[in-house]
Every structure is written in C-alpha cells, then in structure tokens.
Coordinates of C-alpha atoms in Angstrom, one line a residue:
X867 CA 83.1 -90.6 67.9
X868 CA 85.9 -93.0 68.0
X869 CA 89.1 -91.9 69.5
X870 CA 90.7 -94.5 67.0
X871 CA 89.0 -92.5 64.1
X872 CA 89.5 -89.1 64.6
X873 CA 92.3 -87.9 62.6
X874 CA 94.1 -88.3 59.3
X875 CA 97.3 -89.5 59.2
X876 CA 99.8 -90.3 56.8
X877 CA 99.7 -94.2 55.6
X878 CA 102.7 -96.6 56.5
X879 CA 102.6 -98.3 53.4
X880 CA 105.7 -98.3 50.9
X881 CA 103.9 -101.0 48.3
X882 CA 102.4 -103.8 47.7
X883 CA 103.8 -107.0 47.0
X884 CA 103.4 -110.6 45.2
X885 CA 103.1 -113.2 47.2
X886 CA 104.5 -115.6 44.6
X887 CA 107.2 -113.7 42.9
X888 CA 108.2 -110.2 44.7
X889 CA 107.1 -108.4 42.4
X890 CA 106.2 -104.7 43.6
X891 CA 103.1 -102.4 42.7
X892 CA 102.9 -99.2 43.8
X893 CA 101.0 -98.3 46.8
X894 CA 97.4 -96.0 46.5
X895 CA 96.5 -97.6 43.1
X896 CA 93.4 -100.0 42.7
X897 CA 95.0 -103.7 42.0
X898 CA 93.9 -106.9 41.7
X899 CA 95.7 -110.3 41.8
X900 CA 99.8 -109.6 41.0
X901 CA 100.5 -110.3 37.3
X902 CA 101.3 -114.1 38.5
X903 CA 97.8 -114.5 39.1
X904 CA 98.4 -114.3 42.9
X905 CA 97.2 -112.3 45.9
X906 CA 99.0 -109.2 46.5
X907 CA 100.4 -108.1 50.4
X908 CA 100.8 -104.7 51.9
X909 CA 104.0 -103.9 53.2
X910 CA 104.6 -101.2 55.6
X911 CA 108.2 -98.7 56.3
X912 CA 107.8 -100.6 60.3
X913 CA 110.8 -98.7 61.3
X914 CA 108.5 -95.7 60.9
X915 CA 105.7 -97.2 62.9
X916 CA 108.0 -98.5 65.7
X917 CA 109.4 -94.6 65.8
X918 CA 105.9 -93.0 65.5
X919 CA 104.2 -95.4 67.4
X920 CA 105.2 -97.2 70.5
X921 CA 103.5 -100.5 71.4
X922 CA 102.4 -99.0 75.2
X923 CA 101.0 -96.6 72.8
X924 CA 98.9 -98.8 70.8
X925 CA 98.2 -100.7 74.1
X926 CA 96.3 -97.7 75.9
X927 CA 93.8 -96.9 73.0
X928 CA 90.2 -98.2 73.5
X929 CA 90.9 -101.9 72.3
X930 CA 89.1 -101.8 69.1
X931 CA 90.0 -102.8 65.5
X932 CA 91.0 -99.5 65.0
X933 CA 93.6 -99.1 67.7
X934 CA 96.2 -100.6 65.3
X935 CA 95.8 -98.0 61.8
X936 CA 99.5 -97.6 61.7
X937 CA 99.1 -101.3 60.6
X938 CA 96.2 -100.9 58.5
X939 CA 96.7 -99.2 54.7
X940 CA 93.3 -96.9 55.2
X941 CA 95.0 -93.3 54.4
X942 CA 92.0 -90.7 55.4
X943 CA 89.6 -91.0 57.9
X944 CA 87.1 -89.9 56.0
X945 CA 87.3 -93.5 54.1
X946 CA 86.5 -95.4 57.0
X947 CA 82.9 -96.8 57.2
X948 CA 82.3 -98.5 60.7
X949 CA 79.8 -100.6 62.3
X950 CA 81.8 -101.0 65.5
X951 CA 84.3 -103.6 65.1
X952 CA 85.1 -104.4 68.8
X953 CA 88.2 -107.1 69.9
X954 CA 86.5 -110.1 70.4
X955 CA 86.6 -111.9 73.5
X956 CA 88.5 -114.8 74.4
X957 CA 86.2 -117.3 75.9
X958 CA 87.5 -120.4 77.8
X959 CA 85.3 -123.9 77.5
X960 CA 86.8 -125.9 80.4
X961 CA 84.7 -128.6 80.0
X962 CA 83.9 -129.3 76.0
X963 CA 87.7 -128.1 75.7
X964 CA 90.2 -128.1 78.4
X965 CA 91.7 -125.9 80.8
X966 CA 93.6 -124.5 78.6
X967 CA 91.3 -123.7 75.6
X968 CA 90.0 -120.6 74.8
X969 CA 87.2 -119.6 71.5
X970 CA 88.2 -116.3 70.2
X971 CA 84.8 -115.3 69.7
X972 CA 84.2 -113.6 66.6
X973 CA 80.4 -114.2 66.3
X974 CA 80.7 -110.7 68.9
X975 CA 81.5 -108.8 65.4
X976 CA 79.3 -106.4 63.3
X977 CA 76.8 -108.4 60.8
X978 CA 77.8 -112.0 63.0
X979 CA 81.1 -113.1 61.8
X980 CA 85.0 -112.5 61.3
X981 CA 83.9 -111.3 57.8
X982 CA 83.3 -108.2 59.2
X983 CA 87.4 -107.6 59.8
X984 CA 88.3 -108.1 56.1
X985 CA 85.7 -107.0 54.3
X986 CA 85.8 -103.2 56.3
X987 CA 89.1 -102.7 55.7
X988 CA 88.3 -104.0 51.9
X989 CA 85.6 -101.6 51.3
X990 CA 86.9 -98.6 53.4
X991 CA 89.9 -98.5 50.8
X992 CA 87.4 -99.5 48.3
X993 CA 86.2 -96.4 48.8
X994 CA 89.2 -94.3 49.1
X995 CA 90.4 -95.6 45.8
X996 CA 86.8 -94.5 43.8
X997 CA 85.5 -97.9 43.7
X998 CA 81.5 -97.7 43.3
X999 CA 80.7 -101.1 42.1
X1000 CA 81.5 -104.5 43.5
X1001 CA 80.8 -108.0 42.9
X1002 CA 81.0 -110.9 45.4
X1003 CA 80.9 -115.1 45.3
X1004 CA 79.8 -115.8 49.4
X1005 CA 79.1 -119.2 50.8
X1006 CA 77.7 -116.3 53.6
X1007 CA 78.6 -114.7 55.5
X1008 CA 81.0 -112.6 53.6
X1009 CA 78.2 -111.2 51.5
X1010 CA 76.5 -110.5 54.9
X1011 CA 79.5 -108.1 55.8
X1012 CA 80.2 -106.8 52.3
X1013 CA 76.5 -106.1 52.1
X1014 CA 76.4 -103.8 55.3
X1015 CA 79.8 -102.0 54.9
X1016 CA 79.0 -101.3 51.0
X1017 CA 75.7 -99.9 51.7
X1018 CA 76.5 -98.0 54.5
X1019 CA 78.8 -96.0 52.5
X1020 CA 76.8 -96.2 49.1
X1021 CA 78.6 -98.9 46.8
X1022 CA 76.5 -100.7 44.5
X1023 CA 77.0 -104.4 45.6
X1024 CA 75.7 -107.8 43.7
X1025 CA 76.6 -111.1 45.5
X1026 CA 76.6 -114.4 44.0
X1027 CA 75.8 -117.7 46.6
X1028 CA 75.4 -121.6 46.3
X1029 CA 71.8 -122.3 45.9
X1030 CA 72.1 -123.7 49.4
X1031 CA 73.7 -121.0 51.2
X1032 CA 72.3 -120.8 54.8
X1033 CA 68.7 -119.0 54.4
X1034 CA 69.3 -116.9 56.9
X1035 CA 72.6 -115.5 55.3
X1036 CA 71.0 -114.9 52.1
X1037 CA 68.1 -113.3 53.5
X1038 CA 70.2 -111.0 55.5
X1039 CA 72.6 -110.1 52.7
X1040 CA 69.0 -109.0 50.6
X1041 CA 68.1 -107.3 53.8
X1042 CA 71.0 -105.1 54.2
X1043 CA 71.2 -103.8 50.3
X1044 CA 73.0 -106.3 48.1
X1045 CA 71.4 -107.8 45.0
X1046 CA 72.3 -111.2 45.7
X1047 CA 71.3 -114.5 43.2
X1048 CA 71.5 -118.3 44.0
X1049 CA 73.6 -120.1 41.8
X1050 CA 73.4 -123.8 41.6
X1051 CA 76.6 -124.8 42.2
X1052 CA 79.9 -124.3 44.6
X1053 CA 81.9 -120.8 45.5
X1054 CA 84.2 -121.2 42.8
X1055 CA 81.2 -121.4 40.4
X1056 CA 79.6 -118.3 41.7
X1057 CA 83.3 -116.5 41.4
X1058 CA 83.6 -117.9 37.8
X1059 CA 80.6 -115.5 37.3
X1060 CA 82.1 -112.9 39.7
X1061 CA 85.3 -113.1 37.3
X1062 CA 83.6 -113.0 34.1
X1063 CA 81.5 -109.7 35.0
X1064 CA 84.9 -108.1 36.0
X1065 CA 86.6 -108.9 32.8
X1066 CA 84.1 -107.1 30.9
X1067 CA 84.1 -103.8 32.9
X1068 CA 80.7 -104.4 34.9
X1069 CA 82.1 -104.3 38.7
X1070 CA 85.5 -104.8 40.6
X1071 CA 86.2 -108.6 41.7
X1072 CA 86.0 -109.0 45.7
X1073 CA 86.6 -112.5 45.5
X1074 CA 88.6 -114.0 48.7
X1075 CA 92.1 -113.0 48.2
X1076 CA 91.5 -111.1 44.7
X1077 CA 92.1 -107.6 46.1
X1078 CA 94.7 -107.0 48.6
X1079 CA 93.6 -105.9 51.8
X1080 CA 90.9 -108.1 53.0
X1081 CA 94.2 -109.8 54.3
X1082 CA 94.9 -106.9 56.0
X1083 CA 91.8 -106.5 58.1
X1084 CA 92.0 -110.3 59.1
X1085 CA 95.1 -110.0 60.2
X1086 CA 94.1 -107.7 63.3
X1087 CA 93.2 -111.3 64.7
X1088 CA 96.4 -111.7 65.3
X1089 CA 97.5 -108.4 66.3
X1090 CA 94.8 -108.8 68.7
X1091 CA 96.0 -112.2 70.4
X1092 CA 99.2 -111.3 70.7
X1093 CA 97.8 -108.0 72.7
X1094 CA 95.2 -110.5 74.2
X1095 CA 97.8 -112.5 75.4
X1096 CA 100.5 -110.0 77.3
X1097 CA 103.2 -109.7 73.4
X1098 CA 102.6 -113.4 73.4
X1099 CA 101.5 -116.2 71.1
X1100 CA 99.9 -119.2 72.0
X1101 CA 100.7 -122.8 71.5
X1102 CA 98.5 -123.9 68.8
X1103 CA 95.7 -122.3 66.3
X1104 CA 92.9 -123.4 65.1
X1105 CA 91.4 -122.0 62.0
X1106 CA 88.5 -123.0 60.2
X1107 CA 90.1 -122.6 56.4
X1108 CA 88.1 -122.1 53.1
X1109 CA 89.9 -119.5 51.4
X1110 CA 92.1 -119.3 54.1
X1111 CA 92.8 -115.1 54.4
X1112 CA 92.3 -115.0 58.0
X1113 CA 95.4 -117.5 58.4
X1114 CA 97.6 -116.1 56.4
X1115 CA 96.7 -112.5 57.4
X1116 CA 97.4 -113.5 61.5
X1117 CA 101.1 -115.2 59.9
X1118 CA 101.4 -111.8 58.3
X1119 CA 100.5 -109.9 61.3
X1120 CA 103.3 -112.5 63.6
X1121 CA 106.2 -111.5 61.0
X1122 CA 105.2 -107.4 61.2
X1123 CA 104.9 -107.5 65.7
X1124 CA 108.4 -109.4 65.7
X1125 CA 109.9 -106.7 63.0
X1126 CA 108.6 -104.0 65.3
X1127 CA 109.9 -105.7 68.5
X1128 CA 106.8 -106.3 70.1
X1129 CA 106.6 -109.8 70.5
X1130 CA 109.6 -112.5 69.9
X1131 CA 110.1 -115.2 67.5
X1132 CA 108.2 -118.0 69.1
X1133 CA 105.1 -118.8 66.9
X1134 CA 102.2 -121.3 67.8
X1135 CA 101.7 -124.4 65.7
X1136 CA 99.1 -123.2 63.0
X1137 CA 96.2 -125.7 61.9
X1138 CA 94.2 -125.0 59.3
X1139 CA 90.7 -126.9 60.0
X1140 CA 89.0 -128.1 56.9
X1141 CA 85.7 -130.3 56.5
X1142 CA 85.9 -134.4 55.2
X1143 CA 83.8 -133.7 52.6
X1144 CA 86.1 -130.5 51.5
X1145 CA 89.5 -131.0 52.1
X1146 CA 92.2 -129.3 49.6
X1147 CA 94.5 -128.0 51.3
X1148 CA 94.7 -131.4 53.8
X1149 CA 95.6 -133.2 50.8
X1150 CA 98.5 -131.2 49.7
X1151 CA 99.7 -131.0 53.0
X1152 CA 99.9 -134.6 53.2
X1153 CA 101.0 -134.8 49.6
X1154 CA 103.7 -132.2 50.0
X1155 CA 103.0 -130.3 47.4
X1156 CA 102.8 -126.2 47.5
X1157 CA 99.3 -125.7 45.3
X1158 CA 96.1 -127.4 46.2
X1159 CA 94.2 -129.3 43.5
X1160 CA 90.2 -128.2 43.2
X1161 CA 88.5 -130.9 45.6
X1162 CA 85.3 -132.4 43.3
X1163 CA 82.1 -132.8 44.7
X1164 CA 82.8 -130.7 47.8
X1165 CA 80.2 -131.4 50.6
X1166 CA 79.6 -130.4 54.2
X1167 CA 77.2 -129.1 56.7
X1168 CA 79.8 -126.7 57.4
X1169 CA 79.2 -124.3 54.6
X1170 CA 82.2 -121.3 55.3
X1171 CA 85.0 -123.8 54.4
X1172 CA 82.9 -125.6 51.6
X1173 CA 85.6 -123.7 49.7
X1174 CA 86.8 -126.3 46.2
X1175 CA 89.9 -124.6 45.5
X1176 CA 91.6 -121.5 47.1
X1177 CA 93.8 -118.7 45.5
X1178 CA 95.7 -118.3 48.4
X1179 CA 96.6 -122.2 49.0
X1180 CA 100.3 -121.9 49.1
X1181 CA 100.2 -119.2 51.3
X1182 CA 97.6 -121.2 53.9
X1183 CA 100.3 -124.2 53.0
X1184 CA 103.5 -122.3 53.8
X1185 CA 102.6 -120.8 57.5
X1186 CA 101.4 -124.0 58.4
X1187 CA 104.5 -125.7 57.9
X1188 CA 106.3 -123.0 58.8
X1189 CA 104.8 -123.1 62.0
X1190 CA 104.9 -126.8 62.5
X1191 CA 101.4 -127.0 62.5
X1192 CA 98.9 -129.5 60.5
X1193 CA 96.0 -129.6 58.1
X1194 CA 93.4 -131.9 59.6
X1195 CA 89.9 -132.8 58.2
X1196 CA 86.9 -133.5 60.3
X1197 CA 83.7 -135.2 59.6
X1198 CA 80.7 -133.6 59.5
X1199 CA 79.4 -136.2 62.5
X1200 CA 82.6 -134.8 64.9
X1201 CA 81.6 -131.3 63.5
X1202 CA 78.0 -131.6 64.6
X1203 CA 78.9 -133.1 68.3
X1204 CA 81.3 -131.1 68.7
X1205 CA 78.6 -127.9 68.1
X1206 CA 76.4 -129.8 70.7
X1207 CA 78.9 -130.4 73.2
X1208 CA 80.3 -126.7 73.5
X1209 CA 76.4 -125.5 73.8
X1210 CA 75.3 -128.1 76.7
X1211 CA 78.7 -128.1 78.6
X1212 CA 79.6 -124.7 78.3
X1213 CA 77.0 -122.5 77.2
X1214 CA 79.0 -121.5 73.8
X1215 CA 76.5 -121.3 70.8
X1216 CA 79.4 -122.4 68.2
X1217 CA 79.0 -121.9 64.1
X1218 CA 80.0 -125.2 62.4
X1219 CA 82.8 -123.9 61.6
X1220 CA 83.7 -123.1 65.1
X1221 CA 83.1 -126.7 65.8
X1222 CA 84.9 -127.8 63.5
X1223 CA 88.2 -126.7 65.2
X1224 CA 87.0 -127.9 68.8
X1225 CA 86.4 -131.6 66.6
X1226 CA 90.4 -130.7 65.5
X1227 CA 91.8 -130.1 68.5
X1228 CA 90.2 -133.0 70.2
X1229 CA 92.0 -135.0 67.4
X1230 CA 94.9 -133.3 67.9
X1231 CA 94.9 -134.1 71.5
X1232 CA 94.5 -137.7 71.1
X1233 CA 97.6 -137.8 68.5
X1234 CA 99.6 -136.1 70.1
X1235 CA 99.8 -132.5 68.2
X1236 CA 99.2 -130.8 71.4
X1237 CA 99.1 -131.4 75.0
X1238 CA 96.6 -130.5 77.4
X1239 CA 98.7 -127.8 78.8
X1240 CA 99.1 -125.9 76.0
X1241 CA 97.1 -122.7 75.4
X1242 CA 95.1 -123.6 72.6
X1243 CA 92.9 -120.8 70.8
X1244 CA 90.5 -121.9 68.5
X1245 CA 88.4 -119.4 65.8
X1246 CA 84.5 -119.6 66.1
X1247 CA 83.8 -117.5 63.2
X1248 CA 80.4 -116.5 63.0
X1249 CA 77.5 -116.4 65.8
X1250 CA 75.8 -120.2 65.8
X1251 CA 72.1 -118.0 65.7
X1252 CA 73.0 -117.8 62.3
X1253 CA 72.7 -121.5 61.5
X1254 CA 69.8 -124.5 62.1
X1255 CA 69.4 -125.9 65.6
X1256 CA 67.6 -129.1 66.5
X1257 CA 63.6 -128.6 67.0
X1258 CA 62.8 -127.6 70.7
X1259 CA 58.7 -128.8 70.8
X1260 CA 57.8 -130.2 73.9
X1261 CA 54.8 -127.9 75.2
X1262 CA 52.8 -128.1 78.3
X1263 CA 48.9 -127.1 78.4
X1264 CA 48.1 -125.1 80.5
X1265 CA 44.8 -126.3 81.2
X1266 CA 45.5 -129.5 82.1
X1267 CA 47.0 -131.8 84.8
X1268 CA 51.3 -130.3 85.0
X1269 CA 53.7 -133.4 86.2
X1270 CA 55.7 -130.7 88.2
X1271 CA 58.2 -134.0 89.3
X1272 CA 58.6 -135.0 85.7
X1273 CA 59.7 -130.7 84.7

C-alpha cells in the first residue's frame, strides 16, 4: 500500500469559503456553489500544518499526489479511491521550445489527463460526504476521470458531452462505467442539463467549479512545481484554460506554501491559454472587466478549452493580473503546428491543448512577455494518443522490388 495512504488523520480544514463574498460554510457538509452563485474554497488552520508538518517532512515522502494530505480536505483514508496519481514529470523541449522550457507532463496521470487530480480528490470526498449519484457536462476528458474514480468506488455516474466530443474520450468514459449521452451542442448546454437534473433531486452537480474541491486536487500542480523546482516558482505559466480550476487551484496553492513559509513571495507571470475560436476570458482581460461574457459560436480543434462561459472567470481573471501575466488566444493553425513541431523535434506527443500553450509562449516570446532565459513551464494536459493524428500509409510489398536507397 501507499505509505501516503495509510493512516487517518485529523483534516486541516477550518471552512470553506466564497470566492466572491467571504462568506463562510462550515466544513464536512456537502455544498455546492456559495449562495452568490460562486465556487466555494477550502481553507485550512496552516499554522497547524506548518507545526504538524514540516516541509523536509513532506519533501521525503514518495513524491506522489498524496504526499501533500495535510493540504488536501480528504478526512479518512478509508475515503480515498486511487488509481495511482504519480507527480508528473517535467520534460524539457529544447528545440520546439527553448532551453529554458519545460512540459509538465500530465498525460503521465491515471485515465490520460490532469482530470485525474481534481476529479479524485472530488469523488474521494464525494464519498466521505454519502454522495452516491453524480452527474457531469465533459468536453472529455473529465468524464474519463470521473468515470474511473466513481466506478471504482461504486457511484452511479451519468456524463453529458458535445455531440463531437473526441471519440475516443466518449468511448472510454462508456468503457469505464458512466452512462454518458451526446448532446448536440456546447459544455454549457450539456451542464444546463447537468443543472436541471440536480435541481429536481436526480444526482449531485459536478460541473467544473460547482463543488468545491476539484480546486483542491488541481492545485497539487502547483504544490508540485514549487517542490519540482527546489521552494521555487518559475517565470512564466502556461495553462490551457476552459473552466480554468487548474489555474486558480496552483494561485491557491502559491498563497497557502508562502503562508506556511515554504516558498517566498515571488510568483511567475500566469497565462491563461485559450483557443481563437473560444476566447472569453481573453476578451475581458483586454476589456478590463472582472466577469467574462459567454463567447457565441465557440469553435476549435482544441476541444478541453472549447469552454463558452466559465463559473470561475473572475477568479482565472484575478491571478492572472495579479501575477502580471496575460490572456492570449491562439489559432487553431498555430495550435496544430505547434502539436507537429513538439512531436518531430522533440519526440513529445502533445494534446491540443498542450500545443496550444507552446503556440502561446512562442507569441509570448516574440512580444516580449518573456525572454528566452526565463524558465517557462507549460501544461500538456492530456496524453496526444488520445486525439487524431495525420494518416501514416505508405506500405512496401514485400514481394516486390525494395528501393533500399529511397527507405
């Protein structure tokens, strides 16, 4: 078993909060959003952790997700369901990226994709709060993850996709126990249904950002870099952003390692990475406005940030200028090359959405945003097996003439 799992322990957490107002809720209760109509964040006594928990401590467990439960709201043990939720590597791509580039790859993780950090934290307190039905809108990859971690510990799960969700994702959620229906039309129309369900009693709403502590398994990316990188940050970030959870849970995670005394106050420049043909929270950011409008007619071939409108925009909105960071669009073209270039240069498979950050930083590069001495991270969020490669059909017969000069 896993050192990280083996004992009970008492939770950290003093209550939850509204992101928008302050407001508190009390701690071990199933919530949704805040009263507001905003996501809720778990807050933690840290002068308890630092006391109970010394970072050289946390530094010499087996470097696993896990390795950091006094930062994690999962009370028992015996609520955690696992499918061996490694830290993923930090790979560089010298040549597609620069020397100083690294791809936190999170394609490493259970069921293919960062999903896998928010969604077990999700359902392990899913389960330690009696939860046994859930419903889900996925563009993915998310339904992928919900779909294992549910099944594995025996929640009912129905999970709700665009009608052109990757085939393989769909097939995969199916595969792994979810009901899961095409719906023709976006994420937000598929959580429309979500929402609807959960207003009547059926299920409990899992909808990005709609229970609190997806937030708080994404945000072990960032506990994780700033291990990664010696109780350091990096320069810059670059996050493929939809709904956005993993950004704002890594800004969380900064703020709670600075409280503790673990890392200092220096904080990279955040960009949240969205898609042309899906760009809401670029457009506020260059409007200046806090909320981000629902973007019509949202198109892209990266389909994880194909996300209209997000619940969490301010938040996504607020650590990015906070940080001094940008929200750039890419093209779907840049995207695409960008995908090709990492694979034939460097031998990284990227996701679109992966790409879509090396496509940012290149643009970030030629601005000036960044130099090309900064350490730059970017996110690859899923494995790129997961998504449609260019025909390879060139075939040789065997019984025939071979050109071994033209091989």
């Amino acid at each position: 078993m896993n050192p990280n799992l083996t004992t009970d322990r008492p939770t950290f957490v003093t209550h939850l909060e509204c992101s928008l107002t302050g407001e508190r809720y009390e701690a071990d209760q199933l919530h949704g959003l805040s009263r507001a109509g905003r996501p809720l964040l778990v807050r933690y006594d840290l002068d308890m952790v630092r006391a109970v928990a010394p970072r050289a401590m946390i530094a010499a467990r087996p470097t696993d997700l896990w390795r950091w439960r006094e930062l994690l709201p999962v009370r028992h043990t015996s609520s955690i369901v696992s499918l061996g939720e490694i830290e993923t590597p930090l790979v560089p791509i010298p040549r597609s990226g620069g020397p100083k580039v690294l791809v936190k790859d999170e394609g490493c993780l259970p069921t293919g994709s960062f999903k896998a950090r928010g969604l077990v934290m999700a359902v392990a307190m899913a389960r330690e709060l009696g939860v046994t039905k859930i419903a889900m809108p996925t563009n993915g990859n998310a339904g992928a993850a919900l779909a294992a971690y549910a099944t594995r510990c025996g929640i009912e799960t129905i999970v709700f996709c665009p009608d052109d969700t990757p085939e393989i994702n769909v097939r995969e959620i199916a595969m792994q126990g979810a009901r899961v229906y095409r719906v023709n039309g976006l994420i937000d129309d598929c959580g429309a249904i979500v929402g609807k369900g959960a207003a009547e009693g059926r299920w409990f709403d899992f909808s990005t950002l709609k229970e609190p502590y997806r937030i708080e398994g994404k945000k072990t990316m960032g506990l994780e870099l700033a291990a990664q990188f010696g109780w350091r940050l990096p320069k810059a970030i670059f996050y493929p952003t939809g709904g956005g959870t993993g950004l704002i849970g890594m800004w969380k995670a900064f703020d709670e390692l600075e409280k503790l005394g673990w890392i200092g106050a220096e904080r990279p420049k955040m960009f949240a990475v969205q898609a042309s043909g899906c760009a809401p929270i670029v457009r506020a950011f260059e409007e200046g406005v806090e909320h981000a409008e629902r973007w019509e007619d949202a198109s892209t071939v990266a389909a994880g940030i194909r996300v209209p409108k997000a619940v969490g925009d301010f938040l996504i909105l607020r650590a990015v200028r906070e940080s001094g960071g940008k929200a750039m669009a890419v093209g779907d073209p840049a995207i695409l090359k960008a995908v090709d270039d990492c694979a034939k240069k460097d031998g990284l498979l990227l996701c679109p959405e992966g790409g879509a950050t090396l496509a940012a930083y290149h643009e970030a590069l030629n601005t000036g945003l960044v130099d090309e001495d900064d350490e730059v991270v970017l996110f690859n969020c899923a494995t790129g097996l997961k998504y449609p490669m260019p025909a390879a059909n060139v075939a040789i017969d065997k019984d025939g003439p071979i050109d071994f000069d033209d091989l």
